[in-house]
Backbone as CSV, one residue per row, in Angstrom:
resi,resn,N_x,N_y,N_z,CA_x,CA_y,CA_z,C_x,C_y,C_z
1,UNK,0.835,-1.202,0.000,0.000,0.000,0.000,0.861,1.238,0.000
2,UNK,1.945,1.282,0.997,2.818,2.419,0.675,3.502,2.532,-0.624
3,UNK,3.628,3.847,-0.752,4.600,4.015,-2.098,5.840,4.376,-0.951
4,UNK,6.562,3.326,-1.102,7.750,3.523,-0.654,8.910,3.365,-1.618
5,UNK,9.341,4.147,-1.586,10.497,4.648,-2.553,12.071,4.567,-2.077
6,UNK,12.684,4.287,-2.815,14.228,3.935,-2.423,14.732,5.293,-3.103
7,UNK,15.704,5.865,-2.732,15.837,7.023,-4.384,17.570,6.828,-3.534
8,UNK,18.652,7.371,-4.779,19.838,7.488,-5.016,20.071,8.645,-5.752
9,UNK,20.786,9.960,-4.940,21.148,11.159,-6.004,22.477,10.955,-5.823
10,UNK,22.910,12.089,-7.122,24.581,12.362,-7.035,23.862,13.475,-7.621
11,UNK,24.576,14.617,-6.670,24.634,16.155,-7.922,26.111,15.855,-8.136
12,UNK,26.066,15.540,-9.350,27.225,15.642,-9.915,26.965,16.334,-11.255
13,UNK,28.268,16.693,-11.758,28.152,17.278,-13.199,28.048,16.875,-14.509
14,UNK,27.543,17.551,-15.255,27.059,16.895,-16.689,28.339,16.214,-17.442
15,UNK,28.343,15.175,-18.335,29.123,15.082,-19.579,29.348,16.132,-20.360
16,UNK,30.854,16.073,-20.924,31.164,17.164,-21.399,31.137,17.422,-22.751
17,UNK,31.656,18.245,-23.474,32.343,18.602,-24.763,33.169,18.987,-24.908
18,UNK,34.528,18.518,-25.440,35.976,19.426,-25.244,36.575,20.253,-26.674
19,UNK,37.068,21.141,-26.427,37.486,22.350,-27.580,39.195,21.875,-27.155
20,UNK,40.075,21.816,-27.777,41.120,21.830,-27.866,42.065,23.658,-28.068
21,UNK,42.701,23.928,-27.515,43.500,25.111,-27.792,44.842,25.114,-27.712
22,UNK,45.741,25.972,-29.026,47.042,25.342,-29.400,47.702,26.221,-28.322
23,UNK,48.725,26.528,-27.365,49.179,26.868,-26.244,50.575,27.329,-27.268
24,UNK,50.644,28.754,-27.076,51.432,29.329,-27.665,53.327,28.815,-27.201
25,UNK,54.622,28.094,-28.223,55.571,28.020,-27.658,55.661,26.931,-27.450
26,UNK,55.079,26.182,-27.571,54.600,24.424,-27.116,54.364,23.413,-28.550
27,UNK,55.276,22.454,-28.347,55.310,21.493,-29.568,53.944,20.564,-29.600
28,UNK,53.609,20.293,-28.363,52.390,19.390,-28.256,51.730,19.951,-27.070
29,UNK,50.739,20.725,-27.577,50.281,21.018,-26.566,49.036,20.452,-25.814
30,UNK,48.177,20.205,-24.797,47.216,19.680,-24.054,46.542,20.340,-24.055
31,UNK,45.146,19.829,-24.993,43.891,20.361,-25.226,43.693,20.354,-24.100
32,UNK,42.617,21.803,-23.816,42.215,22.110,-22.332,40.531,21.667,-22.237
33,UNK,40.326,20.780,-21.012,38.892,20.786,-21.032,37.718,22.010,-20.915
34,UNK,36.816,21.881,-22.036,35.663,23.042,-21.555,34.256,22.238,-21.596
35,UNK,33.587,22.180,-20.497,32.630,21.546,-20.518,31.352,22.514,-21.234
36,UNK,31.011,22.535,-22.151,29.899,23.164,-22.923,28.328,22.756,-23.178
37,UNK,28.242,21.930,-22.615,26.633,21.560,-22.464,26.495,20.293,-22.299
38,UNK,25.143,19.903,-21.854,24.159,18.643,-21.975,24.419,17.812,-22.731
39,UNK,25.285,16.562,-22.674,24.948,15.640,-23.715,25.253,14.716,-23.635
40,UNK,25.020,14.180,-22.484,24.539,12.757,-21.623,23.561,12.176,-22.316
41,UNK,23.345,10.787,-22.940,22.607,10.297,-24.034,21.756,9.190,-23.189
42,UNK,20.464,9.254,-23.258,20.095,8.330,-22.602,19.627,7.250,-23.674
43,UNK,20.332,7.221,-25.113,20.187,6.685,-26.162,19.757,7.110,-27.470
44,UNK,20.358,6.993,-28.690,19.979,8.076,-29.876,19.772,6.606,-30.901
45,UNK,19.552,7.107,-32.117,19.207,5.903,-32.752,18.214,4.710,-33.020
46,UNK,18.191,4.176,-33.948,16.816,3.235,-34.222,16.764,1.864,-32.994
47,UNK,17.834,2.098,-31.848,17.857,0.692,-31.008,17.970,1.706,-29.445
48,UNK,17.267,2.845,-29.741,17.844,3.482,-28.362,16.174,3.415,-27.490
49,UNK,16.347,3.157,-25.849,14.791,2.888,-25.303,14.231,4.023,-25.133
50,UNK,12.700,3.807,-25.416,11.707,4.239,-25.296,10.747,4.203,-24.117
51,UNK,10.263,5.314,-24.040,8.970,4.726,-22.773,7.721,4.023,-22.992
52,UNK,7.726,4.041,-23.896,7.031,2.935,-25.069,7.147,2.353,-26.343
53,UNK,7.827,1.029,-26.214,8.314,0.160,-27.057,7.846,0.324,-28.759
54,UNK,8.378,0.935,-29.516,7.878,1.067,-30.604,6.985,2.435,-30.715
55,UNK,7.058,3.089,-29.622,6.259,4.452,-30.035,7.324,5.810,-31.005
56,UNK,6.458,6.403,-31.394,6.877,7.069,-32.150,7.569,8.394,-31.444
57,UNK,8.622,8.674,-31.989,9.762,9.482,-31.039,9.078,11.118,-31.600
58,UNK,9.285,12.104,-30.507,9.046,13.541,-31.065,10.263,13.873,-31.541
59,UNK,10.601,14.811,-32.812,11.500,15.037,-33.491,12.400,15.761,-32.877
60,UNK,11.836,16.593,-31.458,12.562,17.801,-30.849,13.805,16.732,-29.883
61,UNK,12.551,15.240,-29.461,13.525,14.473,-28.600,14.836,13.672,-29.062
62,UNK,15.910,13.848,-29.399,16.730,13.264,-29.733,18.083,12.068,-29.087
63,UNK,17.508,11.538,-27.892,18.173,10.755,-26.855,19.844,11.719,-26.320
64,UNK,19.635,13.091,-26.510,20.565,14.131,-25.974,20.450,14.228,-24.682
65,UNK,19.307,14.299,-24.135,19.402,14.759,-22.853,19.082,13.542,-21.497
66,UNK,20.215,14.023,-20.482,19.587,12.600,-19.123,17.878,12.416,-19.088
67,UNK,17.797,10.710,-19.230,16.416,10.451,-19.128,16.009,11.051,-19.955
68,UNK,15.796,11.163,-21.481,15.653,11.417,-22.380,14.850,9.822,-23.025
69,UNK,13.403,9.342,-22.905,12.979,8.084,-23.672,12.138,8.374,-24.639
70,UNK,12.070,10.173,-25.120,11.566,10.261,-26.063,9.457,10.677,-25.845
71,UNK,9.497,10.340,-24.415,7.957,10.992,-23.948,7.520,12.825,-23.969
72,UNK,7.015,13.124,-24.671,6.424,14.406,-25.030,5.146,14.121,-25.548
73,UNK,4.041,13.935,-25.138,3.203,13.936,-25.919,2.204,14.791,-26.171
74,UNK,2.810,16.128,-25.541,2.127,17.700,-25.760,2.846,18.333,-25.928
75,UNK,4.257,17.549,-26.680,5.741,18.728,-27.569,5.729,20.032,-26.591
76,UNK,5.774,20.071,-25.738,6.369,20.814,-24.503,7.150,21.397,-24.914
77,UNK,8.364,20.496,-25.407,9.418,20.682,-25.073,9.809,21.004,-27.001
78,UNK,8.913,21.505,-27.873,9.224,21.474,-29.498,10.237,22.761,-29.919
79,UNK,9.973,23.831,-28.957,10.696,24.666,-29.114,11.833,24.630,-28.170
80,UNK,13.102,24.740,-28.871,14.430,24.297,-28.277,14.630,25.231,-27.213
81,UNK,14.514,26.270,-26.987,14.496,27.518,-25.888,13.563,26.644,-24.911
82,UNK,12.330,26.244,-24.991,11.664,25.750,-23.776,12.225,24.119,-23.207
83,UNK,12.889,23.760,-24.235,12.850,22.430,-24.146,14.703,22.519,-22.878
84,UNK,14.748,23.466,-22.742,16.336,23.809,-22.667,15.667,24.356,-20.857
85,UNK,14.898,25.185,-20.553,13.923,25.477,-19.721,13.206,24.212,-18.759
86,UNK,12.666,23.653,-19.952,11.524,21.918,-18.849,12.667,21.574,-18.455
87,UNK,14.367,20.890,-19.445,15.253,20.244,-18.198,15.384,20.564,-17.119
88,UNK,15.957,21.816,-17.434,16.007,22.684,-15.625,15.276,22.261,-14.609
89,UNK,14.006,22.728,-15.411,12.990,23.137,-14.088,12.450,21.117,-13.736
90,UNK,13.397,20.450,-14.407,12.656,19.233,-14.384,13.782,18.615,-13.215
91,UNK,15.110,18.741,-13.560,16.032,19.020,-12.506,16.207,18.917,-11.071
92,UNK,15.399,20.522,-10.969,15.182,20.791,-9.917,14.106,20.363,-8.826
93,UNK,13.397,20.067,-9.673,12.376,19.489,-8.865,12.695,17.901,-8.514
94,UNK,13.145,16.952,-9.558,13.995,15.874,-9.120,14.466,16.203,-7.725
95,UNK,15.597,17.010,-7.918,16.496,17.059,-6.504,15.548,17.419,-5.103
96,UNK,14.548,18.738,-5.209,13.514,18.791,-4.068,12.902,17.650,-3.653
97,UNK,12.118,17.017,-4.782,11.390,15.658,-4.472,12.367,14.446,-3.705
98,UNK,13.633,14.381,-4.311,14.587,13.322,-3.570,14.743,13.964,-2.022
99,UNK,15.113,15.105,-1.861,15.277,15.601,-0.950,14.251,15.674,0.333
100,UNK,12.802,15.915,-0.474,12.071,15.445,0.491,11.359,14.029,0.623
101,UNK,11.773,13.055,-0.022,11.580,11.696,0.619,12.260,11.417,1.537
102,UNK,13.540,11.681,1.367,14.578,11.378,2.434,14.101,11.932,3.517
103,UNK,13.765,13.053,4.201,13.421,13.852,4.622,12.298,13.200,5.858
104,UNK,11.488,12.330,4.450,10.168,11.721,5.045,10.238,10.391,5.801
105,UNK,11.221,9.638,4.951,11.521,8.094,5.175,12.448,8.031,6.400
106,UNK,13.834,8.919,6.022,14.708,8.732,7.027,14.102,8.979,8.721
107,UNK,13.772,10.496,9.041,13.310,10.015,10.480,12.605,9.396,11.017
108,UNK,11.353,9.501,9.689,10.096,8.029,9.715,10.673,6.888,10.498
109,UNK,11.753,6.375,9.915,12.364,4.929,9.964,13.297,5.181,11.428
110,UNK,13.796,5.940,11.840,14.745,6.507,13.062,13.882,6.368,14.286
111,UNK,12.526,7.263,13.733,12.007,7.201,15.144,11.038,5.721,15.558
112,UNK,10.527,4.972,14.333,10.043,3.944,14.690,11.450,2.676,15.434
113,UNK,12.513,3.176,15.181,13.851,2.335,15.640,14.393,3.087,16.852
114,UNK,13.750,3.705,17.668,13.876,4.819,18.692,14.606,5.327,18.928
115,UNK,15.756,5.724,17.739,16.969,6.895,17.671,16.414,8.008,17.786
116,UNK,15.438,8.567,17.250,15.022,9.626,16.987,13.418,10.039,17.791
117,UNK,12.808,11.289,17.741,11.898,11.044,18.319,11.190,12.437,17.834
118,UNK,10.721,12.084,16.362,10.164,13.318,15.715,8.523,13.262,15.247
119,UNK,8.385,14.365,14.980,6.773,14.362,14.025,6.928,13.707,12.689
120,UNK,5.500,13.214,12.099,5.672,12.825,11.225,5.587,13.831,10.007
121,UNK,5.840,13.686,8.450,5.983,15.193,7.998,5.266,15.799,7.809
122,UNK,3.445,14.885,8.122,2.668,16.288,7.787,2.402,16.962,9.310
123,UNK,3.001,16.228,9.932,2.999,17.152,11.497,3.904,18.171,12.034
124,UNK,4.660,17.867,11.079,6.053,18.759,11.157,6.114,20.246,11.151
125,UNK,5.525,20.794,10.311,5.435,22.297,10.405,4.726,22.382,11.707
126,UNK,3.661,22.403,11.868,3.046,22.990,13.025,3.335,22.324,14.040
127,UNK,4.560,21.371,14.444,5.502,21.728,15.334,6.304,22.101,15.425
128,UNK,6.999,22.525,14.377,7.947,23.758,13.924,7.437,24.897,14.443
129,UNK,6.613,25.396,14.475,6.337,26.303,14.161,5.675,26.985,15.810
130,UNK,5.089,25.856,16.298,4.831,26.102,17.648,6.560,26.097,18.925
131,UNK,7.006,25.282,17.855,8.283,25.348,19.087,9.506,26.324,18.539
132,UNK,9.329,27.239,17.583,9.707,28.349,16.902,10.477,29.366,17.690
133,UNK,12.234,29.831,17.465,12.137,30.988,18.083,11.781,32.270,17.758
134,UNK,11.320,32.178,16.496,10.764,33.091,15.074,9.412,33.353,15.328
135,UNK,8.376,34.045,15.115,7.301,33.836,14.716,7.793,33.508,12.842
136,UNK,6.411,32.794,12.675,5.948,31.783,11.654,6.743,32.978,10.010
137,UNK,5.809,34.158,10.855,5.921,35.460,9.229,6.822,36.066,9.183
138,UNK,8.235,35.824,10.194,9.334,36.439,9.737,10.183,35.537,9.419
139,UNK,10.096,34.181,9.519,10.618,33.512,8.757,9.844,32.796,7.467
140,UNK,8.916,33.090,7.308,8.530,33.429,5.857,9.198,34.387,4.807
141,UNK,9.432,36.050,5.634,10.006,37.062,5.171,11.286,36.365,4.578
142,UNK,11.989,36.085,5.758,13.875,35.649,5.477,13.549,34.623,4.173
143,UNK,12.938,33.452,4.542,12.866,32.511,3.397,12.453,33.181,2.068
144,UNK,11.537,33.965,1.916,11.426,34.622,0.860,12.129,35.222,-0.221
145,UNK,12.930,35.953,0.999,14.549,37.018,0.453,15.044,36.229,-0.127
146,UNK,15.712,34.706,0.821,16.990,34.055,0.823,16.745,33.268,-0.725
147,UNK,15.515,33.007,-0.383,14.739,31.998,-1.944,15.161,32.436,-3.092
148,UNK,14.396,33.852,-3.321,14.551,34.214,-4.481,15.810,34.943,-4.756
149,UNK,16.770,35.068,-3.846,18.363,35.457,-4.076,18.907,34.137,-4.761
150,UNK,18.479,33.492,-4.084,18.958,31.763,-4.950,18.850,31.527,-6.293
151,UNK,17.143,31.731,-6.290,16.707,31.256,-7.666,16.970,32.299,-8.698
152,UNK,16.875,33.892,-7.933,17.671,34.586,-9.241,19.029,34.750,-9.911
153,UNK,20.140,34.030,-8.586,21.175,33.780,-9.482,21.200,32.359,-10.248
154,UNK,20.275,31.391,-9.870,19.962,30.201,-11.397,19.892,30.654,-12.096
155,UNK,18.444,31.894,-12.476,18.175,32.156,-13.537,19.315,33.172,-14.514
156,UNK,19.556,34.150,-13.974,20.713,34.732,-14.096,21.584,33.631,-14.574
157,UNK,22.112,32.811,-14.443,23.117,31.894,-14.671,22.666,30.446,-15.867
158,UNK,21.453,30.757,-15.841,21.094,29.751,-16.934,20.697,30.607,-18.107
159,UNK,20.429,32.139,-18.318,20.534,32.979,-19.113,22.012,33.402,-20.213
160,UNK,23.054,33.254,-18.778,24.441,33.299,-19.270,25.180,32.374,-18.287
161,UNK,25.110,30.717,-18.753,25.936,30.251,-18.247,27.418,30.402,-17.695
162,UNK,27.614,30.123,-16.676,28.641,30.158,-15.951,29.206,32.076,-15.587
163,UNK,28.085,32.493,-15.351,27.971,34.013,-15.213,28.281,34.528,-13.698
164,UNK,28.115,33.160,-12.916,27.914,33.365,-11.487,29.111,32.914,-10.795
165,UNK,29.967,32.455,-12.480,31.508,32.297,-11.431,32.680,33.153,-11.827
166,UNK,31.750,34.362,-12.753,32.370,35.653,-12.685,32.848,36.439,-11.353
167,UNK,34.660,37.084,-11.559,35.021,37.675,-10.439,34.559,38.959,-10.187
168,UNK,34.099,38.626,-8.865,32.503,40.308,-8.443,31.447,39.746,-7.913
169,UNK,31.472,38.899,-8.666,29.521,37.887,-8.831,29.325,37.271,-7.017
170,UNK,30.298,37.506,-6.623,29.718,36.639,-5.154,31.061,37.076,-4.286
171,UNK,31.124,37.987,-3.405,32.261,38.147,-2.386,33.484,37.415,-1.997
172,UNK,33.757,36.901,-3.586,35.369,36.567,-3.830,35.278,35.069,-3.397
173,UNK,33.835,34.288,-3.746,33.922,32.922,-3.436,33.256,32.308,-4.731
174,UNK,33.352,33.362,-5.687,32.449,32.603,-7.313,33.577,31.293,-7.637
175,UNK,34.326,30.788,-7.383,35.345,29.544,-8.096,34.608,28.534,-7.636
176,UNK,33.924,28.672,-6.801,33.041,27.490,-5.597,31.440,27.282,-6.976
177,UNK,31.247,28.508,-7.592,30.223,28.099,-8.432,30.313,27.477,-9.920
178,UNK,31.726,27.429,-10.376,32.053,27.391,-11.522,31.658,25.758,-11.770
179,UNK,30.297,25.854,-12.639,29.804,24.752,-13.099,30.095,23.969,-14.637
180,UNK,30.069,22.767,-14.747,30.124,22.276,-15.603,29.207,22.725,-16.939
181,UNK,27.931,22.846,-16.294,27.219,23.048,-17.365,25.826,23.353,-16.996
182,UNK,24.583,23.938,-17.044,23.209,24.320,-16.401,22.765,23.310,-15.434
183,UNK,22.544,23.551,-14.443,22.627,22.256,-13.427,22.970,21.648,-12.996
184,UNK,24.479,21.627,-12.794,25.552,20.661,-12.990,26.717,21.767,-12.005
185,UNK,26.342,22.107,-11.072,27.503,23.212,-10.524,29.280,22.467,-9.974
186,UNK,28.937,21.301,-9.842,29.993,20.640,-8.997,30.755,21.733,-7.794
187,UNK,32.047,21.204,-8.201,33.100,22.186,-6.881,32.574,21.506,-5.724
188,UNK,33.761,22.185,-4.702,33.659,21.840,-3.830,32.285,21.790,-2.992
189,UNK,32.197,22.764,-3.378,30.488,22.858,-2.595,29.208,21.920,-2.900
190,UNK,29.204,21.834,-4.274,27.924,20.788,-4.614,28.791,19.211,-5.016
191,UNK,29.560,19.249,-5.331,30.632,17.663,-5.817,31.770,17.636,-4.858
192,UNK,31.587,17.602,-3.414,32.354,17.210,-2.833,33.133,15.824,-2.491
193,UNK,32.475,14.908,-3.102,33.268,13.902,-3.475,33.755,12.966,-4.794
194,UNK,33.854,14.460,-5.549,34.325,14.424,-7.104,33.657,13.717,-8.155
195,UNK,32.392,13.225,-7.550,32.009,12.738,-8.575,32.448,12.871,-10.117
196,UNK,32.114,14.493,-10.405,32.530,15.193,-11.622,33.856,15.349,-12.165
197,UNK,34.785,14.694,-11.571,35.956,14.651,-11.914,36.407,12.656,-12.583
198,UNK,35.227,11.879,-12.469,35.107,10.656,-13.219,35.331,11.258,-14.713
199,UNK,35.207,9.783,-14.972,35.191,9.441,-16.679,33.519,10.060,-17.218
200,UNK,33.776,10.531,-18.536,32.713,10.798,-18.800,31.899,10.185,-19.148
201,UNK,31.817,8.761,-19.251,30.811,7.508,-19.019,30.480,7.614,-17.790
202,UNK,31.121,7.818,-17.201,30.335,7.744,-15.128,29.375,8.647,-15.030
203,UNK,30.184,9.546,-15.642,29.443,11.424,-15.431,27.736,10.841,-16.460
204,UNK,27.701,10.712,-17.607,26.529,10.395,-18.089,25.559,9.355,-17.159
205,UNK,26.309,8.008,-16.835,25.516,7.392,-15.606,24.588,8.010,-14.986
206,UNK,25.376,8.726,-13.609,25.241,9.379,-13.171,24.427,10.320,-13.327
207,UNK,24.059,11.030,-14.284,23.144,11.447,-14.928,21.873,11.428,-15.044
208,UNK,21.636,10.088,-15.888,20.589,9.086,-15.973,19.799,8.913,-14.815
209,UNK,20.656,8.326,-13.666,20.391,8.155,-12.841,19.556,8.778,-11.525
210,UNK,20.300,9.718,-11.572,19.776,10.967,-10.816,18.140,11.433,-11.096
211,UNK,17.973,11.630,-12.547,17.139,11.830,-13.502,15.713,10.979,-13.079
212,UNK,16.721,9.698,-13.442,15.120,8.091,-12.841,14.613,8.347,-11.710
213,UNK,16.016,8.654,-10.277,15.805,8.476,-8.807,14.534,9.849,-8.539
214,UNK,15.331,10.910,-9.380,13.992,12.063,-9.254,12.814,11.789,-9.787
215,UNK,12.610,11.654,-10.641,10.965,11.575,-11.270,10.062,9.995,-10.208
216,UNK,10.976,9.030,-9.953,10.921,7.988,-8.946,10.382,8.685,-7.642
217,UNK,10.919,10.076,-7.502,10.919,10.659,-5.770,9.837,11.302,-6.146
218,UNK,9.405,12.178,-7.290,8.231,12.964,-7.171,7.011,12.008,-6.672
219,UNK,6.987,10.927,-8.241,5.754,10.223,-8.090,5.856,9.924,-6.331
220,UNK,6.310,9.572,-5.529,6.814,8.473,-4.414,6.242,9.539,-3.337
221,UNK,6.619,10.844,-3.517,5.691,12.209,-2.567,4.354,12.304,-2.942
222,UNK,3.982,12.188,-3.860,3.173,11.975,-4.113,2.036,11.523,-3.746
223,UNK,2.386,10.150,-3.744,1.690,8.996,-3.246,1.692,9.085,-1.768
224,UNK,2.760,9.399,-1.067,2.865,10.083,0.294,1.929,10.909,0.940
225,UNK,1.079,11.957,0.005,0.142,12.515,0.457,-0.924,11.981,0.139
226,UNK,-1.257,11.417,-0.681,-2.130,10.503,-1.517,-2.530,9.659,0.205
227,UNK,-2.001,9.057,-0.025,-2.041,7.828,1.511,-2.675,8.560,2.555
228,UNK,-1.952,9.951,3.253,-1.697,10.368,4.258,-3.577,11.086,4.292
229,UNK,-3.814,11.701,3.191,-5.056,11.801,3.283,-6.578,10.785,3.053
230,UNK,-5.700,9.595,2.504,-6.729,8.142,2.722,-6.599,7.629,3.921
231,UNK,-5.752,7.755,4.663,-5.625,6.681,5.889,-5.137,7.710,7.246
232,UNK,-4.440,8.925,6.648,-4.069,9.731,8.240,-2.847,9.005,8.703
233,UNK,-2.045,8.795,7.757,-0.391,8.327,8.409,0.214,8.324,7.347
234,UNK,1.712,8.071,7.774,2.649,7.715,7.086,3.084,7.201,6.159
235,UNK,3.717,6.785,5.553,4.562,6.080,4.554,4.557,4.870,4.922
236,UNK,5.727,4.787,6.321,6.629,3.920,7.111,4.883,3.209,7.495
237,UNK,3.879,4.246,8.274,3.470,2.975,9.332,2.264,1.985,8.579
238,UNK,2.451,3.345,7.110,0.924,2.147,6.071,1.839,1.383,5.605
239,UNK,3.080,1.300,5.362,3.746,-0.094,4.930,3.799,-1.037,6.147
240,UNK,4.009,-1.088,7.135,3.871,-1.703,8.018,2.709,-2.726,8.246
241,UNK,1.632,-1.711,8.062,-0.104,-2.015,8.429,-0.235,-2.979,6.937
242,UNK,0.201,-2.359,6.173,-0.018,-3.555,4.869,0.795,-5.036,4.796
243,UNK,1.960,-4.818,5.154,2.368,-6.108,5.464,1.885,-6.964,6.581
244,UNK,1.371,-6.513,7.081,0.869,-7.385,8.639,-0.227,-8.117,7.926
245,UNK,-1.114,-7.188,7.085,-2.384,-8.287,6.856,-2.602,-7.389,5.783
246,UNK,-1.787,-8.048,4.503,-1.708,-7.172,2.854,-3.326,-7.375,2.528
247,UNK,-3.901,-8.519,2.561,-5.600,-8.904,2.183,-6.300,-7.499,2.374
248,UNK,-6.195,-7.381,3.666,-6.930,-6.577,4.464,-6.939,-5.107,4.022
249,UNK,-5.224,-4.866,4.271,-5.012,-3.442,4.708,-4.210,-3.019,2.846
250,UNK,-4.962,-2.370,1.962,-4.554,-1.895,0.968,-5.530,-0.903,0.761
251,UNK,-4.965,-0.849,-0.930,-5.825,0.596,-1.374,-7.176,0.113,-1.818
252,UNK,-7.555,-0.690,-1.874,-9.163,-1.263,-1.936,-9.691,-1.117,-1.002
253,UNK,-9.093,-0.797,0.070,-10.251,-1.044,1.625,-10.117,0.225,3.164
254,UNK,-9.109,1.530,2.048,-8.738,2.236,2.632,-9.967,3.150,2.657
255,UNK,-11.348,3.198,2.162,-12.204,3.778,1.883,-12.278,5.437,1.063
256,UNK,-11.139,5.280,-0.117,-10.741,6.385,-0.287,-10.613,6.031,-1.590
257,UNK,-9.566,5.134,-2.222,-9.221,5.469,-3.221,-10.071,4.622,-4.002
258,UNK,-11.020,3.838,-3.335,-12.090,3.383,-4.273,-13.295,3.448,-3.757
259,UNK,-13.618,4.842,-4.278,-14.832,5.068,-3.348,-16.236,4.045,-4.117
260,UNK,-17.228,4.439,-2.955,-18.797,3.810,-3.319,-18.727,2.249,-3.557
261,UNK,-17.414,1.581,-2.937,-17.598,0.266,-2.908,-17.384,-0.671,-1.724
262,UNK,-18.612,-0.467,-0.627,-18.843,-0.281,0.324,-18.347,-1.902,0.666
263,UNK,-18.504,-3.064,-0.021,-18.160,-4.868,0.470,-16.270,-4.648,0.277
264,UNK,-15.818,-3.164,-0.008,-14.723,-3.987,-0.506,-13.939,-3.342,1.388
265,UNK,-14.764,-2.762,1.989,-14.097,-2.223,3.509,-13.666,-3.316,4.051
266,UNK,-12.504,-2.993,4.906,-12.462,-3.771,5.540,-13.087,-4.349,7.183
């Protein structure tokens, strides 16, 4: 009955593209890496997968981009400016959604193992919020500021890539932002354990991966609230309640997700 979800991120950085430059004075010189865009392949070609076996590919989709199986079926993504836009914003929400399963599962699972001893997450704010040294609306205010200082140097920076690891751009700590490529910031700060410094087969992996584990984490929150408003709990304790007595305790008999079928209660 639970959608319980496993998820695996790496922010790590994109696959690259390299430009070679002849180094003035030098007999052989060492092309320098420049990572220039997206182009992690999640398969191109008449043998590359689909999200449906034999369906017909949109022309805009070309197995270029992570998790790329060729699904558009409202060409979203037909104009290359937007289609350059949905990754992003598709991205990002991956990483939030992973971020908040973990979020959900991990103390879920802590406090039923009595390490921990927290709310569950839809209880969480409004005990946040009651045990607050803030009132509620000035840390709304701060979050607000801090938010959109964030998201306007993305945007800013996905306008003119790698703009934000211009010297000026940040109080003499922009080298910390210097990204591979739109989404892909690495450095020390976001690739602290180098992922992005692999082979660029890893780096595409990696990629992929991230890509599956997110769209895996949205649906998986999802279903998280889905539940939480059929049954009034958890993740952790409707998986629990379903394994004890699966017959019984599912989504047929939760009186919710199949309504007006009153023999199927339990």
């Amino acid at each position: 009955m639970a959608a319980f979800a496993l998820y695996t991120s790496s922010l790590t950085a994109s696959k690259a593209t390299f430009a070679g430059k002849n180094v003035k004075g030098a007999s052989k010189a060492r092309p320098q890496a420049i990572r220039t865009g997206v182009v992690a392949k999640a398969g191109a070609g008449p043998d590359r997968p689909l999200w449906l076996p034999g369906s017909k590919v949109p022309e805009h989709l070309k197995g270029e981009l992570p998790g790329d199986y060729g699904f558009d079926p409202l060409k979203l993504g037909a104009n290359p400016q937007a289609l350059r836009w949905y990754q992003q914003a598709e991205l990002v929400h991956c990483r939030y959604a992973m971020t908040a399963v973990a979020g959900i599962l991990i103390p879920s699972l802590l406090t039923k193992a009595h390490i921990l001893n927290v709310p569950e997450f839809f209880d969480a704010g409004k005990v946040s919020i009651q045990n607050s040294f803030a009132p509620f609306s000035t840390l709304l205010v701060v979050q607000f500021f801090l938010f959109g200082w964030v998201e306007g140097k993305r945007w800013m920076d996905f306008r003119k890539p790698n703009s934000q690891a211009e010297p000026g751009s940040f109080l003499g700590l922009e080298g910390a932002f210097k990204q591979q490529a739109n989404g892909y910031p690495g450095g020390i700060l976001f690739d602290p354990l180098g992922f992005s410094r692999g082979s660029e087969e890893s780096l595409a992996e990696y990629k992929v991966k991230e890509v599956k584990n997110g769209r895996l984490a949205m649906l998986a929150f999802l279903g998280f609230n889905a539940q939480y408003l059929a049954t009034g709990k958890g993740p952790v304790d409707n998986l629990i309640d379903h394994l004890a007595n699966p017959a019984a305790i599912n989504f047929t008999t939760n009186g919710v997700s199949l309504p007006g079928i009153p023999f199927m209660q339990p």
